Structure formats: structure tokens, C-alpha cells
Amino acid sequence: MSVYEHQLLKVDEDRFCQKKLKALQQHYGSKGVKYYSLVHNGVKFNEHVGVIQVGGLTIEVLPKVDQEGEKSNASWKKGLIDMLTEVGHLKVESSEFAGLKTSNHSLLDLYFELFIFEMEKLLHQGLTKKYRRTEGNVKALKGSLNFTKHIQKNCFHKERFYVNHSVYDKEHDIHAVLYKALLLLQKINSFSGLHSRIGALVLNFPEMPDIRVSSAWFERLRLDRKTQAYHKALQIAKMILLNYHPDIQRGNNDVLAIMFDMNHLWEQFLFVSLRKHLGVGYTVERKKKNDFWEVKGKFKSQLEPDIIIRKKCESDKEEIVHILDAKWKRIKSNKPDIHDLRQMFAYHHYYNAEKTALVYPFSKDPKISLGEFSSYNYECSVLQIQLLDEDEISVSDWQKRIAEEIGKWMDVTLFPKQFQQPLSIQ
């Protein structure tokens, strides 16, 4: 099932039954979740996109900023996958997965297949061994003798020694986490095309003890030269394990939710696109915090522009600063929200910016509306960037076009005739 961000999903007999709604209500709980809210007899999604699996039902939440019918589900799905790939949330490098992008398979199937592909690759390369400490009865004295347990267990077995010693094998935490994710995949996967590959992996991967997985474990994890090849598999395992919520009451309506804030994704995508394609002489920075206001010794407020573009002047002593603020929403009547404009005014003043702009997605031709804050000569524009066209050759072409549009805006003077009417804010 595919829905769009901000869409209302009501219970009906065919697609979304009362039992699935109850599972989502249970998952919502008393604290709530970030990606949907509860309404009468249904749920309402917000600006988060991605995929939610409830029991046997998979709900794909796609981005959308155009009018009804302007772009197809497949087009929005392809755009989402391309954006996730470019910002690093989804590493798609093999042509094996190209068919999944526009097929009837869900985004979750793509994540599962990527995990399986990485696990198969690790098995083919050979699993890494590590040293670990263990204890037990052995027939040759090695390590350190645990005298108390040796007396308890080997009073009548003088040929044995109860020792603490090191073992060099494949049983370590990284493999335990991957094995846990693999067993979970075997349980929740609903795509028949992956069943046999998952089964083969479970048979060929060495059995591991269960391990308690938390976000803290992944934060502490440090990969070295020998374990760097595990990075992609661990990334996907983290997404699967930390976003899985079992149904502890009945056990048949487990919830797996892999969701992304579309505002953050749009901002990340713009940043990556500009850093790749803006050209020589520009420095692109993201989310750079600066103290703005504080009460001494108590708390402070900070300014944090989405994207800062710096360009060295010819004198090489000063630099020109442009600031962008990304907004994933459809702007109405070419009029930004007043709170967004106040924020841009603060950026302009604090960073001594040459220009600032609010950057919105747009499904048709790109638009640049040049505006200023009256009485201050601060230029603040509205940029509407064209989304990926269905006939576009690749996401790289889309990114180049984005960089060209931003570059064009940085080069133009205020209010030239070829652009639209200026946006003047009192």
C-alpha cells in the first residue's frame, strides 16, 4: 500500500482493516511517535516518509508536493530512493537492485535485499575473527587457572583444567548483531523472492549467542581495517533492529518503521548536490551553530542556518556569504511564512550575508523570486527548485540542475526584468 505524506488513512475493508489500525494505535502508545498521529478510525501521516510494516501489511509513505495526479507513485518512489541514496541513508551500487526501484516491491524490500547482498558478500570474503575471553574445562593447561572452579569441577578428573583463556574465532559482538538482524529478517520478510536467500544465509552464517542491541552499542562501535567491510551491513542492521517493535500481546502484529523527516532529507540532499556540483571557488557548509542570545551561566539560544555558501573575493581577503534555508512544502501564492522570513532576516544580519534564500521544491519549471527586506537593503529570495523529471537520465543530472539554479541566483542582480515580480516584505 502506498500513501503520501500528510495523507489521512482511514479503515476500510480492502486495504486497511481494524486489526492493523489497532496495531498502529498500540505502537503509538501514550507517548506517541514522530511520523503519524491518531484520528477517528484512522491515522494521519505527517512530513515523515519511508515505510511501515504492520504484521503482513506494508505501508509506503511517499513524498509529495505537487497537485493530485501531476506525478505518479513510481516517480515519487524513484525520487525518494535517489535522495536517500545520495545522502547516504541507502547505499545502492549494484545493478541487481535497479528493478526494485520502480517495481511493485516496497522500499522495505529494497533495504532487506541490500542487507542480504552485504551479508552474502561478507560470507564470500570470509568472516573476520577476533580474540575473546572465555572459561571452561580443557585438557591442556593454557591461560590462567580458575582455582576455585577447578577444585569444584575436576576433583575426580585430574586430566582436566578449568581455565580462563583467550580464543581466536568468529564469535564476537559484530557477528552477533548481524545474526540477530538476520533472524529477525527471516521472521518479518514478506517478499517471497528473498525467502530462499535468507534461509541460505541462516544456514551458512555461524550461530551466535543472543545480544542486547541498543543505539548506545552502535555509538560505541569502532570499525578498524579488518572490520570496515561490515559498515554497510551494520548500518542496515541498525535501522532494522532499532526500529522494530514486537507485538508482545498477540505476536502477529509486529511493527517495523523506517522513516525519514522529509525536511531534513531535502536539506541534506541540497547540501550534497551543491557540494558536488557547485564548482570551484565555493565552500559549502551545513548546520553551523553560532551563539545568538544567552543568559550568563544559565542557557543560550543559537542560530543554525541549513546551508552556508562562501566564495572568496578577488582580493582573497574577504568572502561573500550566501545562506539557504530548505523548506519541504508547497509555497502558496509565492508568499513565505512570516516566521521563516524573520529567521532569514536574523541570518542576514548576524552572518553579514550578501544574499539569503528560502528553497522550496516545485514540480514544474524552476522559479526565482528576488525579494528584499524593506528599509534594510537585505536581499531575501524565494527559490522554487524543479523536482526530478520522469524523463531525467539520472539523479546526477538533477543535482547538476539544482547547482545551476542556485548558481544562477547567486550571480543575478536584484530584480532583473527576466525574473518574476520582486517579493517585498514590510
XYZ file of C-alpha atoms in Angstrom:
426
model
C 0.000 0.000 0.000
C 1.301 3.455 -0.924
C 0.193 6.719 0.664
C 1.618 10.235 0.625
C 2.975 12.397 3.413
C 0.244 14.330 5.273
C -2.352 11.883 3.923
C -5.229 10.560 6.028
C -5.576 6.761 6.091
C -8.987 5.519 7.209
C -10.113 1.972 7.948
C -11.742 0.190 5.015
C -12.472 -3.442 4.255
C -9.920 -3.923 1.479
C -6.671 -2.139 2.316
C -6.568 -1.102 5.952
C -8.505 -3.189 8.458
C -9.393 -2.531 12.094
C -6.772 -5.028 13.278
C -3.963 -3.115 11.530
C -5.242 0.177 12.928
C -5.200 -1.327 16.415
C -1.557 -2.354 15.920
C -0.642 1.220 14.894
C -2.604 2.582 17.870
C -0.723 0.223 20.173
C 2.580 1.287 18.621
C 1.593 4.946 19.082
C 1.003 4.304 22.792
C 0.757 7.094 25.348
C 3.973 8.830 24.269
C 3.189 8.985 20.559
C 5.504 8.599 17.556
C 7.055 11.187 15.247
C 5.668 10.056 11.915
C 1.880 9.866 12.323
C -0.950 10.936 14.614
C -4.182 9.165 15.529
C -7.554 10.342 14.240
C -11.008 8.828 14.492
C -10.946 5.418 12.809
C -7.573 6.032 11.152
C -4.145 7.663 11.195
C -2.779 10.853 9.658
C 0.797 10.899 8.417
C 2.981 13.998 8.711
C 6.182 15.132 6.983
C 7.980 11.810 7.557
C 8.407 9.431 4.608
C 9.580 5.839 4.368
C 7.948 2.512 5.133
C 5.943 0.956 7.980
C 5.253 -2.774 8.182
C 2.406 -3.886 10.454
C 2.083 -7.650 10.544
C 1.620 -8.623 6.890
C 0.737 -5.099 5.719
C 3.408 -2.761 4.331
C 2.569 0.958 4.154
C 4.886 3.014 1.976
C 4.758 6.745 2.766
C 5.996 8.744 -0.243
C 6.888 12.444 -0.512
C 4.566 14.726 -2.466
C 4.421 18.464 -3.100
C 2.549 18.606 -6.423
C -1.158 18.684 -7.155
C -3.153 15.483 -7.398
C -2.179 13.416 -10.421
C 0.793 15.528 -11.565
C 3.338 12.795 -10.804
C 2.890 9.043 -10.404
C 3.629 6.888 -7.351
C 6.540 5.299 -9.209
C 8.030 8.711 -9.953
C 7.849 9.844 -6.324
C 9.221 6.494 -5.165
C 12.179 6.760 -7.537
C 12.839 10.310 -6.337
C 12.779 9.218 -2.698
C 15.177 6.325 -3.313
C 17.527 8.594 -5.278
C 17.553 11.156 -2.454
C 18.141 8.505 0.224
C 20.965 7.064 -1.863
C 22.716 10.397 -2.364
C 22.632 11.443 1.295
C 23.924 8.057 2.448
C 20.795 6.535 4.040
C 20.629 3.922 1.293
C 23.735 2.651 -0.481
C 22.611 1.331 -3.875
C 25.611 0.497 -6.007
C 24.741 -2.764 -7.731
C 22.637 -3.016 -10.882
C 20.952 -6.028 -9.260
C 18.670 -3.646 -7.363
C 17.694 -1.366 -10.256
C 14.489 -3.316 -10.898
C 13.297 -2.840 -7.339
C 13.302 0.960 -7.667
C 10.270 1.245 -9.916
C 8.694 -2.169 -9.425
C 5.807 -3.129 -7.188
C 8.185 -4.010 -4.366
C 8.301 -1.731 -1.356
C 11.169 0.356 -0.065
C 11.443 -2.195 2.748
C 12.130 -4.963 0.209
C 15.000 -2.872 -1.129
C 16.507 -2.466 2.338
C 16.136 -6.189 3.003
C 17.769 -7.119 -0.306
C 20.651 -4.734 0.330
C 21.224 -6.341 3.729
C 21.141 -9.825 2.193
C 23.558 -8.734 -0.550
C 26.009 -7.340 2.029
C 25.768 -10.495 4.165
C 26.381 -12.731 1.144
C 29.389 -10.614 0.240
C 30.811 -10.916 3.770
C 30.408 -14.697 3.738
C 32.099 -14.888 0.345
C 35.042 -12.758 1.536
C 35.354 -14.702 4.796
C 34.184 -13.623 8.233
C 36.615 -11.792 10.480
C 37.961 -13.485 13.604
C 38.664 -11.767 16.914
C 40.109 -12.658 20.291
C 37.646 -13.139 23.145
C 37.961 -14.253 26.746
C 36.236 -17.466 27.799
C 36.395 -20.045 30.574
C 35.844 -23.769 30.750
C 37.333 -27.225 31.136
C 40.218 -28.075 28.807
C 42.654 -30.977 28.645
C 45.746 -28.808 28.260
C 46.673 -26.049 30.688
C 46.514 -22.663 28.982
C 45.648 -19.177 30.130
C 45.066 -18.773 33.869
C 43.758 -21.493 36.170
C 40.471 -20.676 37.924
C 41.417 -22.469 41.116
C 38.010 -22.381 42.858
C 36.056 -23.813 39.922
C 38.875 -26.236 39.119
C 38.510 -27.795 42.577
C 34.698 -27.858 42.294
C 34.509 -29.466 38.862
C 37.685 -31.516 38.491
C 38.113 -33.232 41.831
C 37.862 -36.630 40.109
C 39.206 -35.521 36.694
C 42.873 -34.746 37.129
C 43.366 -34.750 33.363
C 41.251 -31.550 33.053
C 41.896 -27.914 33.901
C 39.285 -25.211 34.474
C 40.896 -22.105 32.999
C 40.251 -18.563 31.782
C 41.837 -18.202 28.364
C 41.667 -16.381 25.018
C 40.004 -17.861 21.931
C 40.519 -16.590 18.379
C 37.304 -17.276 16.459
C 34.289 -15.748 14.688
C 32.152 -15.343 17.803
C 32.118 -11.622 18.589
C 29.601 -8.798 19.012
C 29.566 -7.631 15.376
C 28.614 -11.092 14.132
C 26.076 -11.460 16.967
C 24.314 -8.232 15.896
C 24.256 -9.258 12.221
C 22.973 -12.728 13.135
C 20.221 -11.177 15.262
C 19.181 -8.955 12.328
C 19.254 -11.973 10.002
C 16.928 -13.991 12.268
C 14.569 -11.005 12.517
C 14.584 -10.694 8.731
C 13.642 -14.361 8.438
C 10.668 -13.651 10.704
C 9.298 -10.425 9.191
C 10.161 -10.647 5.473
C 7.049 -10.910 3.292
C 8.713 -10.814 -0.152
C 8.782 -14.397 -1.451
C 11.745 -13.670 -3.733
C 14.023 -13.304 -0.708
C 12.959 -16.341 1.361
C 15.474 -18.810 -0.095
C 18.405 -16.387 0.146
C 17.598 -15.587 3.771
C 17.321 -19.306 4.557
C 20.703 -19.991 2.931
C 22.311 -17.202 4.960
C 20.891 -18.536 8.238
C 22.324 -21.974 7.418
C 25.763 -20.716 6.365
C 26.276 -17.977 8.956
C 27.740 -19.345 12.222
C 25.207 -19.466 15.044
C 25.753 -16.684 17.563
C 24.586 -16.076 21.138
C 21.802 -13.538 21.563
C 22.901 -9.974 22.222
C 21.057 -6.956 23.583
C 21.174 -4.217 20.953
C 20.703 -0.508 21.653
C 21.619 2.776 19.988
C 24.414 3.107 22.584
C 26.035 -0.092 21.245
C 26.196 1.342 17.726
C 27.537 4.668 19.033
C 30.359 2.858 20.846
C 31.215 0.698 17.831
C 34.532 1.495 16.156
C 35.474 -0.324 12.965
C 39.101 -0.986 12.093
C 40.843 -2.039 8.908
C 39.689 -5.655 9.317
C 36.040 -4.828 10.037
C 35.483 -1.831 7.716
C 33.782 -4.148 5.199
C 30.960 -4.628 7.736
C 29.943 -0.943 7.670
C 27.016 -1.132 5.212
C 25.571 -4.336 6.687
C 25.735 -2.836 10.185
C 24.037 0.368 9.001
C 21.040 -1.575 7.709
C 21.040 -3.913 10.731
C 20.873 -0.816 12.950
C 17.841 0.510 11.042
C 16.045 -2.828 11.223
C 16.797 -3.713 14.860
C 16.270 -0.283 16.435
C 13.040 0.405 14.530
C 11.420 -2.970 15.187
C 8.618 -3.030 17.780
C 7.291 -6.522 18.577
C 3.647 -7.145 19.430
C 4.108 -8.570 22.925
C 0.389 -9.259 23.416
C -0.556 -11.389 20.408
C 2.692 -11.613 18.474
C 1.222 -11.325 14.968
C 1.156 -7.540 14.518
C 4.794 -6.537 14.982
C 5.684 -3.064 13.704
C 8.811 -2.118 11.762
C 9.074 1.573 10.861
C 11.952 3.043 8.833
C 11.009 6.694 8.451
C 12.819 9.904 7.496
C 11.927 13.540 8.138
C 11.405 14.951 4.636
C 12.524 18.437 5.690
C 15.874 17.066 6.865
C 16.198 14.821 3.806
C 15.564 17.741 1.405
C 18.109 19.856 3.270
C 20.720 17.064 3.191
C 20.078 16.428 -0.489
C 20.515 20.107 -1.404
C 23.739 20.240 0.600
C 25.201 17.130 -1.070
C 24.148 18.354 -4.530
C 25.746 21.784 -4.059
C 28.929 20.389 -2.572
C 29.306 18.037 -5.559
C 28.366 20.323 -8.440
C 28.573 23.996 -7.465
C 32.051 24.394 -8.895
C 35.495 25.666 -7.979
C 35.777 28.624 -5.629
C 32.772 27.809 -3.460
C 32.780 26.313 0.034
C 29.510 24.717 1.143
C 28.833 24.244 4.859
C 25.863 22.728 6.668
C 24.291 23.263 10.095
C 26.944 25.509 11.588
C 25.798 26.697 15.029
C 26.582 30.116 16.466
C 25.546 31.587 19.803
C 22.828 34.185 19.301
C 21.469 35.050 22.761
C 22.261 33.880 26.277
C 21.652 34.386 29.961
C 25.087 34.194 31.536
C 25.731 30.868 33.218
C 22.235 29.501 32.537
C 21.251 28.894 28.920
C 21.745 30.166 25.422
C 19.973 30.309 22.076
C 21.780 29.515 18.836
C 21.407 30.329 15.156
C 21.795 27.357 12.829
C 21.424 28.040 9.085
C 20.715 24.991 6.920
C 23.347 25.740 4.248
C 26.080 28.400 4.097
C 27.847 29.040 0.765
C 31.093 31.009 0.914
C 33.002 32.435 -2.049
C 36.388 34.139 -1.881
C 36.589 37.650 -3.306
C 39.222 38.588 -5.866
C 41.237 40.305 -3.133
C 41.268 36.943 -1.295
C 40.916 38.784 2.000
C 37.137 38.790 2.263
C 34.445 36.307 1.294
C 30.888 36.582 0.034
C 28.335 34.668 2.134
C 25.056 33.240 0.823
C 22.642 31.447 3.158
C 19.971 28.927 2.154
C 17.123 27.583 4.271
C 15.481 24.432 2.884
C 11.706 24.023 3.201
C 9.945 20.861 2.036
C 6.464 22.208 1.394
C 4.429 23.797 -1.351
C 4.565 27.572 -1.040
C 1.208 29.258 -1.589
C 0.859 32.402 -3.721
C 4.639 32.859 -3.654
C 4.351 34.096 -0.060
C 6.666 32.595 2.597
C 5.706 32.119 6.229
C 6.437 35.244 8.289
C 8.399 33.208 10.881
C 10.675 31.885 8.122
C 11.293 35.441 6.893
C 12.160 36.663 10.379
C 14.620 33.815 10.663
C 16.231 34.768 7.341
C 16.479 38.393 8.490
C 18.414 37.226 11.561
C 20.749 35.121 9.387
C 21.320 38.081 7.068
C 22.209 40.432 9.893
C 24.247 38.036 12.042
C 26.324 36.431 9.266
C 26.684 39.635 7.211
C 25.289 37.714 4.238
C 25.256 39.028 0.686
C 22.018 37.149 -0.031
C 19.668 34.717 1.662
C 17.016 32.463 0.154
C 14.258 30.063 1.124
C 14.466 26.960 -1.087
C 11.238 25.074 -1.877
C 10.601 22.044 -4.103
C 8.452 22.582 -7.193
C 7.060 20.069 -9.684
C 7.060 22.344 -12.751
C 9.613 24.811 -14.140
C 12.030 26.376 -11.620
C 11.239 29.875 -10.352
C 13.389 32.562 -8.766
C 11.580 35.375 -6.964
C 14.002 38.044 -5.809
C 12.931 39.996 -2.743
C 14.258 42.331 -0.079
C 13.563 43.405 3.487
C 12.313 46.966 3.124
C 14.480 49.777 4.559
C 17.419 47.419 5.154
C 18.585 46.506 1.619
C 18.778 42.889 2.733
C 18.080 40.577 -0.192
C 15.956 37.516 0.609
C 14.686 35.433 -2.300
C 12.310 32.546 -2.833
C 13.767 29.723 -4.944
C 11.466 27.002 -6.242
C 13.647 24.122 -7.417
C 12.265 21.729 -10.023
C 11.969 18.143 -8.834
C 13.348 15.117 -10.649
C 11.639 14.832 -14.007
C 10.376 11.417 -15.128
C 12.479 11.772 -18.301
C 15.634 12.762 -16.387
C 18.546 10.474 -17.224
C 19.950 10.210 -13.697
C 19.876 11.738 -10.244
C 23.274 13.265 -11.057
C 21.638 15.346 -13.826
C 19.038 16.526 -11.336
C 21.757 17.528 -8.869
C 23.650 19.426 -11.567
C 20.474 21.290 -12.477
C 19.939 22.227 -8.816
C 23.509 23.585 -8.595
C 22.970 25.555 -11.821
C 19.776 27.153 -10.473
C 21.445 28.110 -7.174
C 24.474 29.425 -9.080
C 22.202 31.489 -11.330
C 20.535 33.014 -8.267
C 23.894 33.922 -6.705
C 25.036 35.648 -9.907
C 21.974 37.757 -10.721
C 21.453 41.350 -9.602
C 18.363 42.371 -7.697
C 15.084 42.479 -9.663
C 16.188 41.975 -13.304
C 13.356 42.042 -15.855
C 13.622 38.396 -16.874
C 12.582 37.243 -13.421
C 9.243 37.479 -11.693
C 7.924 40.375 -9.668
C 10.025 41.084 -6.571
C 8.897 39.887 -3.166
C 8.894 42.858 -0.793
C 8.329 42.208 2.899
C 7.375 45.050 5.185
